[in-house]
Amino acid sequence: MAPDDCSLSALGRTGLRAADPSVIRVGGTYVSAQVGGGGIQVRRASSPDALAAAPARLVWRDTRNLGSVWAPEIVRDGGRYYIYFTAGNDAAHRMYAISSASPDTGYTGEVALALPGDRWAIDGVPVTFNGQRYFIWSGWECATNVEQNLYIVRMSGPLTPVGDRYVISQPREPWERVVGNPFINEAPEVIKDPNGQLHVVYSANGSWSEQYCLADLRLRAGGDPTHVWDWYKSNGCLFGSNRATMMTGWDPTLHVNGPGHHTFVLLDGDIATSPPAGPKFPMMYHAVPKGTPYHWDNRYWYTGTFAWWGNTTYRRANVPGPTADTGWSLKFFE
């Protein structure tokens, strides 16, 4: 297509005017979760592109008036479906979960996750790595909104945190502090690279601005996920719309502004099914079409792809441990 083809503005855009996509593949069916209808809705379709036209089934309603409901995350674990979500108002936002044997009916009432510290918490996602369960989320260090960090805790089951929380990322790099008040790391999504190393791809900069972007944390080979210095951060955005914040060798988007809060479309949402090196693989994200005012109400779900990008060095300074780590990174495509 020619660069001035006006149809490019809709490249990958679905009909869902919404934020925070969460999509998994179950066999040949794609299952999504989103906020809507006074609660959480689930859709089923034969492809990610077809989700927008699929009927939305309300699987949970906020009958207890918990407050604003954000970012449901659907996974499949031990034959059951779990949807983790945030609910609350202002400083009261906490993580909850519901579960069912079916993806779009029969869910339990919400269960509050007893995350250590009992602080503001959003965008939680579970992961099992090297036989140990973990839960990763975005939260505050104390009781006030200074900055949003990424935290991890061990889990003994899908709903049971064990022990302390550990910070694994803070928005301290210049390229993730372009838009703040507060500065943020949020929307963590997990995947395992072809070497078996764990990645947490997260959103940085304010979601209310076109500076919103995706960045990567890569756990060093043999590293401990609860040890902050075993994580190496990409030296810039890997998927964003502003060249000044992109990692060297990565280009900004052509058709959307502020891509972020993505979902890797994995089989059962399980990192054990993470794709190998090779061709491009499906993902979804939300963004605002270029030429449209950047506003939360103008976000759409987009289909896109990603590919593993090898021999990529992430560098850091003034911290313990080696200053560089080389391994797999990711490239994202609209």
CSV table of C-alpha atoms in Angstrom, one decimal:
chain,number,residue,atom,x,y,z
A,1,MET,CA,0.0,0.0,0.0
A,2,ALA,CA,1.1,3.5,-0.6
A,3,PRO,CA,2.0,5.6,2.5
A,4,ASP,CA,-0.8,8.1,1.7
A,5,ASP,CA,-3.5,5.4,1.4
A,6,CYS,CA,-6.2,6.6,3.8
A,7,SER,CA,-7.2,3.0,4.6
A,8,LEU,CA,-4.0,2.7,6.5
A,9,SER,CA,-5.5,4.6,9.4
A,10,ALA,CA,-7.7,1.6,10.1
A,11,LEU,CA,-5.0,-1.0,9.7
A,12,GLY,CA,-5.7,-3.8,12.3
A,13,ARG,CA,-8.5,-1.8,14.0
A,14,THR,CA,-11.4,-3.8,15.2
A,15,GLY,CA,-14.9,-2.5,15.8
A,16,LEU,CA,-14.4,-2.6,19.6
A,17,ARG,CA,-14.1,0.9,20.9
A,18,ALA,CA,-12.6,-0.2,24.2
A,19,ALA,CA,-9.3,-0.5,26.2
A,20,ASP,CA,-7.2,-3.2,27.8
A,21,PRO,CA,-7.7,-6.3,25.6
A,22,SER,CA,-7.3,-9.7,27.0
A,23,VAL,CA,-7.5,-12.6,24.6
A,24,ILE,CA,-6.5,-16.3,24.7
A,25,ARG,CA,-6.9,-19.2,22.3
A,26,VAL,CA,-8.7,-22.3,23.4
A,27,GLY,CA,-8.3,-24.9,20.6
A,28,GLY,CA,-9.6,-23.0,17.5
A,29,THR,CA,-11.6,-20.5,19.5
A,30,TYR,CA,-10.5,-17.1,20.6
A,31,VAL,CA,-11.9,-15.9,24.0
A,32,SER,CA,-11.8,-12.3,25.2
A,33,ALA,CA,-12.7,-10.4,28.3
A,34,GLN,CA,-13.5,-6.7,28.6
A,35,VAL,CA,-15.4,-4.3,30.9
A,36,GLY,CA,-19.0,-3.6,29.8
A,37,GLY,CA,-22.6,-3.9,30.6
A,38,GLY,CA,-22.1,-2.9,34.3
A,39,GLY,CA,-19.5,-5.7,34.8
A,40,ILE,CA,-17.3,-8.0,32.7
A,41,GLN,CA,-18.2,-9.4,29.3
A,42,VAL,CA,-16.7,-12.4,27.5
A,43,ARG,CA,-16.8,-13.0,23.7
A,44,ARG,CA,-15.9,-16.1,21.6
A,45,ALA,CA,-14.9,-16.1,18.0
A,46,SER,CA,-13.0,-18.0,15.3
A,47,SER,CA,-10.3,-15.3,15.1
A,48,PRO,CA,-9.1,-12.2,16.9
A,49,ASP,CA,-10.5,-10.0,14.2
A,50,ALA,CA,-14.0,-11.6,14.5
A,51,LEU,CA,-14.3,-10.8,18.3
A,52,ALA,CA,-15.8,-7.4,17.6
A,53,ALA,CA,-18.8,-8.9,15.9
A,54,ALA,CA,-19.2,-11.7,18.4
A,55,PRO,CA,-22.0,-11.4,21.0
A,56,ALA,CA,-20.8,-10.2,24.4
A,57,ARG,CA,-22.0,-12.3,27.3
A,58,LEU,CA,-22.1,-10.7,30.8
A,59,VAL,CA,-20.3,-13.1,33.1
A,60,TRP,CA,-20.1,-10.9,36.2
A,61,ARG,CA,-21.9,-7.8,37.5
A,62,ASP,CA,-20.7,-5.4,40.2
A,63,THR,CA,-23.6,-6.2,42.6
A,64,ARG,CA,-21.7,-4.9,45.6
A,65,ASN,CA,-20.9,-1.5,44.0
A,66,LEU,CA,-17.1,-2.1,44.4
A,67,GLY,CA,-16.4,0.9,42.1
A,68,SER,CA,-14.6,1.4,38.8
A,69,VAL,CA,-13.8,-2.0,37.1
A,70,TRP,CA,-10.7,-2.1,35.0
A,71,ALA,CA,-8.7,-4.4,32.8
A,72,PRO,CA,-10.1,-8.0,33.2
A,73,GLU,CA,-7.4,-10.6,32.4
A,74,ILE,CA,-8.7,-14.1,31.3
A,75,VAL,CA,-6.5,-17.2,31.7
A,76,ARG,CA,-7.1,-20.9,31.7
A,77,ASP,CA,-5.6,-22.9,34.6
A,78,GLY,CA,-6.2,-26.5,35.4
A,79,GLY,CA,-9.3,-26.8,33.2
A,80,ARG,CA,-10.9,-23.7,34.8
A,81,TYR,CA,-11.2,-20.1,33.5
A,82,TYR,CA,-10.1,-17.3,35.8
A,83,ILE,CA,-10.7,-13.6,35.2
A,84,TYR,CA,-8.6,-11.3,37.3
A,85,PHE,CA,-9.7,-7.7,37.4
A,86,THR,CA,-9.4,-4.5,39.3
A,87,ALA,CA,-12.3,-2.8,41.1
A,88,GLY,CA,-12.5,0.2,43.5
A,89,ASN,CA,-12.5,3.9,43.6
A,90,ASP,CA,-9.4,6.0,43.9
A,91,ALA,CA,-7.0,4.6,46.5
A,92,ALA,CA,-9.4,1.7,47.1
A,93,HIS,CA,-8.6,-0.2,43.9
A,94,ARG,CA,-7.7,-3.8,44.6
A,95,MET,CA,-7.4,-7.1,42.6
A,96,TYR,CA,-10.3,-9.6,42.4
A,97,ALA,CA,-10.9,-12.8,40.6
A,98,ILE,CA,-13.8,-15.0,39.4
A,99,SER,CA,-13.6,-18.5,37.9
A,100,SER,CA,-15.7,-21.0,36.0
A,101,ALA,CA,-15.5,-24.3,34.1
A,102,SER,CA,-16.8,-22.5,31.1
A,103,PRO,CA,-15.3,-19.4,29.4
A,104,ASP,CA,-18.6,-17.4,29.1
A,105,THR,CA,-21.0,-18.7,31.8
A,106,GLY,CA,-21.2,-20.0,35.4
A,107,TYR,CA,-18.6,-17.8,37.0
A,108,THR,CA,-18.3,-17.6,40.8
A,109,GLY,CA,-18.7,-14.4,42.8
A,110,GLU,CA,-15.6,-12.2,43.1
A,111,VAL,CA,-12.8,-13.2,45.5
A,112,ALA,CA,-10.5,-10.5,46.7
A,113,LEU,CA,-6.8,-11.4,46.3
A,114,ALA,CA,-5.0,-10.8,49.6
A,115,LEU,CA,-1.9,-9.2,48.0
A,116,PRO,CA,0.8,-8.4,50.6
A,117,GLY,CA,0.8,-4.8,51.8
A,118,ASP,CA,-2.9,-4.3,50.9
A,119,ARG,CA,-2.0,-1.3,48.7
A,120,TRP,CA,-3.6,0.1,45.5
A,121,ALA,CA,-3.3,-2.6,42.9
A,122,ILE,CA,-4.3,-2.9,39.2
A,123,ASP,CA,-3.6,-4.9,36.0
A,124,GLY,CA,-2.7,-8.2,37.8
A,125,VAL,CA,-1.7,-11.3,35.8
A,126,PRO,CA,-0.7,-14.8,37.0
A,127,VAL,CA,2.3,-16.8,35.6
A,128,THR,CA,3.9,-20.2,36.4
A,129,PHE,CA,7.6,-20.2,35.7
A,130,ASN,CA,10.0,-23.1,36.5
A,131,GLY,CA,7.2,-24.8,38.5
A,132,GLN,CA,6.5,-21.9,40.8
A,133,ARG,CA,3.3,-19.8,40.6
A,134,TYR,CA,3.6,-16.0,40.7
A,135,PHE,CA,1.3,-13.0,40.4
A,136,ILE,CA,2.5,-9.7,38.9
A,137,TRP,CA,0.7,-6.4,39.1
A,138,SER,CA,1.0,-2.6,39.1
A,139,GLY,CA,0.8,-0.8,42.4
A,140,TRP,CA,1.8,1.8,44.8
A,141,GLU,CA,4.6,1.5,47.3
A,142,CYS,CA,2.6,3.2,50.1
A,143,ALA,CA,-0.9,4.7,50.4
A,144,THR,CA,-0.5,7.7,48.1
A,145,ASN,CA,-0.2,8.0,44.3
A,146,VAL,CA,3.5,8.8,43.9
A,147,GLU,CA,4.4,6.3,41.1
A,148,GLN,CA,3.2,3.0,39.8
A,149,ASN,CA,5.6,0.1,40.1
A,150,LEU,CA,5.5,-3.5,39.0
A,151,TYR,CA,5.4,-6.0,41.8
A,152,ILE,CA,5.6,-9.8,42.0
A,153,VAL,CA,4.5,-12.3,44.7
A,154,ARG,CA,4.7,-16.1,44.9
A,155,MET,CA,1.4,-17.9,44.8
A,156,SER,CA,0.4,-21.3,46.2
A,157,GLY,CA,-2.7,-21.5,43.9
A,158,PRO,CA,-4.6,-19.4,41.5
A,159,LEU,CA,-6.1,-17.2,44.3
A,160,THR,CA,-3.6,-17.5,47.1
A,161,PRO,CA,-0.6,-15.1,47.5
A,162,VAL,CA,2.3,-16.4,49.7
A,163,GLY,CA,4.9,-14.2,51.4
A,164,ASP,CA,6.1,-10.7,50.6
A,165,ARG,CA,5.8,-8.7,47.5
A,166,TYR,CA,8.9,-7.7,45.5
A,167,VAL,CA,9.3,-4.7,43.2
A,168,ILE,CA,10.7,-5.6,39.8
A,169,SER,CA,10.4,-2.4,37.9
A,170,GLN,CA,10.0,1.3,38.6
A,171,PRO,CA,9.5,4.1,36.1
A,172,ARG,CA,12.9,5.7,36.5
A,173,GLU,CA,14.3,5.8,33.0
A,174,PRO,CA,14.0,9.2,31.1
A,175,TRP,CA,12.0,7.6,28.2
A,176,GLU,CA,9.4,6.3,30.6
A,177,ARG,CA,9.1,9.6,32.4
A,178,VAL,CA,8.0,11.8,29.5
A,179,VAL,CA,4.4,12.0,30.8
A,180,GLY,CA,3.7,11.5,34.5
A,181,ASN,CA,1.8,12.7,37.6
A,182,PRO,CA,2.2,9.9,38.3
A,183,PHE,CA,4.9,8.1,36.3
A,184,ILE,CA,3.8,4.6,35.6
A,185,ASN,CA,4.7,1.1,34.8
A,186,GLU,CA,1.5,-0.9,34.3
A,187,ALA,CA,-0.3,-3.6,32.3
A,188,PRO,CA,2.3,-6.4,32.7
A,189,GLU,CA,2.0,-9.3,30.3
A,190,VAL,CA,4.2,-12.4,30.5
A,191,ILE,CA,5.8,-14.5,27.8
A,192,LYS,CA,8.7,-16.9,27.6
A,193,ASP,CA,11.4,-16.5,24.9
A,194,PRO,CA,12.9,-19.2,22.7
A,195,ASN,CA,15.7,-19.6,25.3
A,196,GLY,CA,13.2,-20.2,28.1
A,197,GLN,CA,13.8,-16.8,29.7
A,198,LEU,CA,10.8,-15.0,31.2
A,199,HIS,CA,9.7,-11.6,29.9
A,200,VAL,CA,7.3,-9.0,31.3
A,201,VAL,CA,6.2,-6.6,28.6
A,202,TYR,CA,4.5,-3.6,30.2
A,203,SER,CA,3.1,-0.2,29.4
A,204,ALA,CA,5.0,3.0,30.3
A,205,ASN,CA,4.1,6.7,30.3
A,206,GLY,CA,0.6,8.0,31.0
A,207,SER,CA,-2.2,6.1,29.4
A,208,TRP,CA,-3.9,9.5,28.9
A,209,SER,CA,-1.2,10.6,26.4
A,210,GLU,CA,0.1,9.5,23.0
A,211,GLN,CA,3.4,8.8,24.8
A,212,TYR,CA,2.0,5.5,26.1
A,213,CYS,CA,4.1,2.6,24.8
A,214,LEU,CA,5.3,-1.0,25.4
A,215,ALA,CA,8.7,-1.8,27.0
A,216,ASP,CA,10.3,-5.1,28.1
A,217,LEU,CA,11.7,-6.6,31.2
A,218,ARG,CA,13.9,-9.7,30.5
A,219,LEU,CA,14.8,-12.1,33.4
A,220,ARG,CA,18.5,-13.0,33.1
A,221,ALA,CA,19.2,-16.7,32.5
A,222,GLY,CA,18.9,-18.5,35.8
A,223,GLY,CA,17.6,-15.4,37.5
A,224,ASP,CA,15.1,-15.2,40.4
A,225,PRO,CA,11.9,-13.5,39.4
A,226,THR,CA,11.6,-11.9,42.9
A,227,HIS,CA,15.1,-10.3,42.7
A,228,VAL,CA,14.9,-6.9,41.0
A,229,TRP,CA,18.5,-6.9,39.8
A,230,ASP,CA,17.9,-10.1,37.9
A,231,TRP,CA,15.6,-8.2,35.5
A,232,TYR,CA,17.0,-6.2,32.6
A,233,LYS,CA,14.9,-3.4,31.0
A,234,SER,CA,14.8,-2.5,27.4
A,235,ASN,CA,16.6,0.8,26.7
A,236,GLY,CA,13.5,2.5,25.3
A,237,CYS,CA,10.0,1.7,24.0
A,238,LEU,CA,9.7,-1.3,21.8
A,239,PHE,CA,6.2,-0.3,20.5
A,240,GLY,CA,5.3,3.3,20.6
A,241,SER,CA,4.4,6.3,18.4
A,242,ASN,CA,7.2,8.7,19.3
A,243,ARG,CA,10.6,8.2,17.8
A,244,ALA,CA,12.4,10.1,20.7
A,245,THR,CA,11.4,7.3,23.2
A,246,MET,CA,12.0,4.3,21.0
A,247,MET,CA,14.9,1.9,21.7
A,248,THR,CA,17.7,2.2,19.1
A,249,GLY,CA,16.8,0.0,16.1
A,250,TRP,CA,13.0,0.1,16.8
A,251,ASP,CA,10.7,2.4,14.7
A,252,PRO,CA,7.6,4.2,15.8
A,253,THR,CA,4.1,3.3,14.7
A,254,LEU,CA,2.8,4.7,11.4
A,255,HIS,CA,-1.0,4.4,11.9
A,256,VAL,CA,-1.8,4.7,15.6
A,257,ASN,CA,-0.9,6.8,18.6
A,258,GLY,CA,-0.1,5.5,22.1
A,259,PRO,CA,-0.2,1.7,21.6
A,260,GLY,CA,-0.3,0.0,24.9
A,261,HIS,CA,-1.9,-2.5,27.3
A,262,HIS,CA,-1.5,-5.4,25.0
A,263,THR,CA,-2.2,-9.1,25.1
A,264,PHE,CA,-0.2,-12.0,23.8
A,265,VAL,CA,-2.7,-14.3,22.2
A,266,LEU,CA,-1.4,-17.6,23.6
A,267,LEU,CA,-2.9,-21.1,23.7
A,268,ASP,CA,-4.8,-21.1,27.0
A,269,GLY,CA,-2.9,-17.9,27.9
A,270,ASP,CA,-0.1,-20.2,29.1
A,271,ILE,CA,3.6,-19.1,28.7
A,272,ALA,CA,4.4,-22.8,28.2
A,273,THR,CA,2.8,-22.3,24.8
A,274,SER,CA,4.9,-19.2,23.9
A,275,PRO,CA,5.8,-19.3,20.3
A,276,PRO,CA,9.3,-20.1,19.1
A,277,ALA,CA,11.6,-17.9,17.0
A,278,GLY,CA,10.4,-17.6,13.5
A,279,PRO,CA,7.4,-15.9,11.9
A,280,LYS,CA,5.1,-13.3,13.3
A,281,PHE,CA,2.5,-14.3,16.0
A,282,PRO,CA,-0.8,-12.7,17.0
A,283,MET,CA,-1.2,-10.0,19.7
A,284,MET,CA,-3.8,-7.3,20.4
A,285,TYR,CA,-3.4,-3.9,21.9
A,286,HIS,CA,-5.3,-0.7,22.4
A,287,ALA,CA,-4.5,2.6,20.7
A,288,VAL,CA,-6.0,5.7,19.2
A,289,PRO,CA,-6.0,6.2,15.4
A,290,LYS,CA,-3.6,8.8,14.1
A,291,GLY,CA,-5.6,12.0,13.2
A,292,THR,CA,-8.0,11.4,16.1
A,293,PRO,CA,-7.7,13.4,19.4
A,294,TYR,CA,-5.9,11.3,22.0
A,295,HIS,CA,-8.5,10.5,24.6
A,296,TRP,CA,-9.5,7.4,26.6
A,297,ASP,CA,-12.8,7.4,24.8
A,298,ASN,CA,-11.1,7.2,21.4
A,299,ARG,CA,-9.2,3.9,22.1
A,300,TYR,CA,-9.9,0.8,20.0
A,301,TRP,CA,-8.7,-2.8,20.2
A,302,TYR,CA,-6.3,-3.5,17.4
A,303,THR,CA,-5.0,-6.8,16.0
A,304,GLY,CA,-1.2,-6.9,15.5
A,305,THR,CA,1.7,-9.3,15.5
A,306,PHE,CA,5.0,-9.7,17.2
A,307,ALA,CA,8.3,-11.6,16.5
A,308,TRP,CA,11.2,-12.5,18.6
A,309,TRP,CA,14.3,-10.4,17.9
A,310,GLY,CA,17.5,-12.1,18.9
A,311,ASN,CA,21.0,-10.9,20.1
A,312,THR,CA,19.6,-7.8,21.7
A,313,THR,CA,21.5,-6.2,24.5
A,314,TYR,CA,19.8,-4.3,27.4
A,315,ARG,CA,22.2,-2.0,29.3
A,316,ARG,CA,22.0,-0.4,32.7
A,317,ALA,CA,24.2,1.7,35.0
A,318,ASN,CA,24.7,2.4,38.7
A,319,VAL,CA,23.0,-0.8,39.9
A,320,PRO,CA,24.3,-4.2,41.3
A,321,GLY,CA,25.3,-6.9,38.9
A,322,PRO,CA,26.5,-6.9,35.3
A,323,THR,CA,25.7,-3.8,33.4
A,324,ALA,CA,24.6,-5.5,30.2
A,325,ASP,CA,22.5,-8.6,29.3
A,326,THR,CA,22.1,-10.0,25.8
A,327,GLY,CA,19.3,-12.2,24.6
A,328,TRP,CA,15.9,-12.2,22.9
A,329,SER,CA,13.8,-9.0,22.6
A,330,LEU,CA,10.5,-8.5,20.7
A,331,LYS,CA,9.4,-6.4,17.7
A,332,PHE,CA,5.8,-5.5,17.3
A,333,PHE,CA,3.9,-4.8,14.1
A,334,GLU,CA,0.7,-2.9,13.5
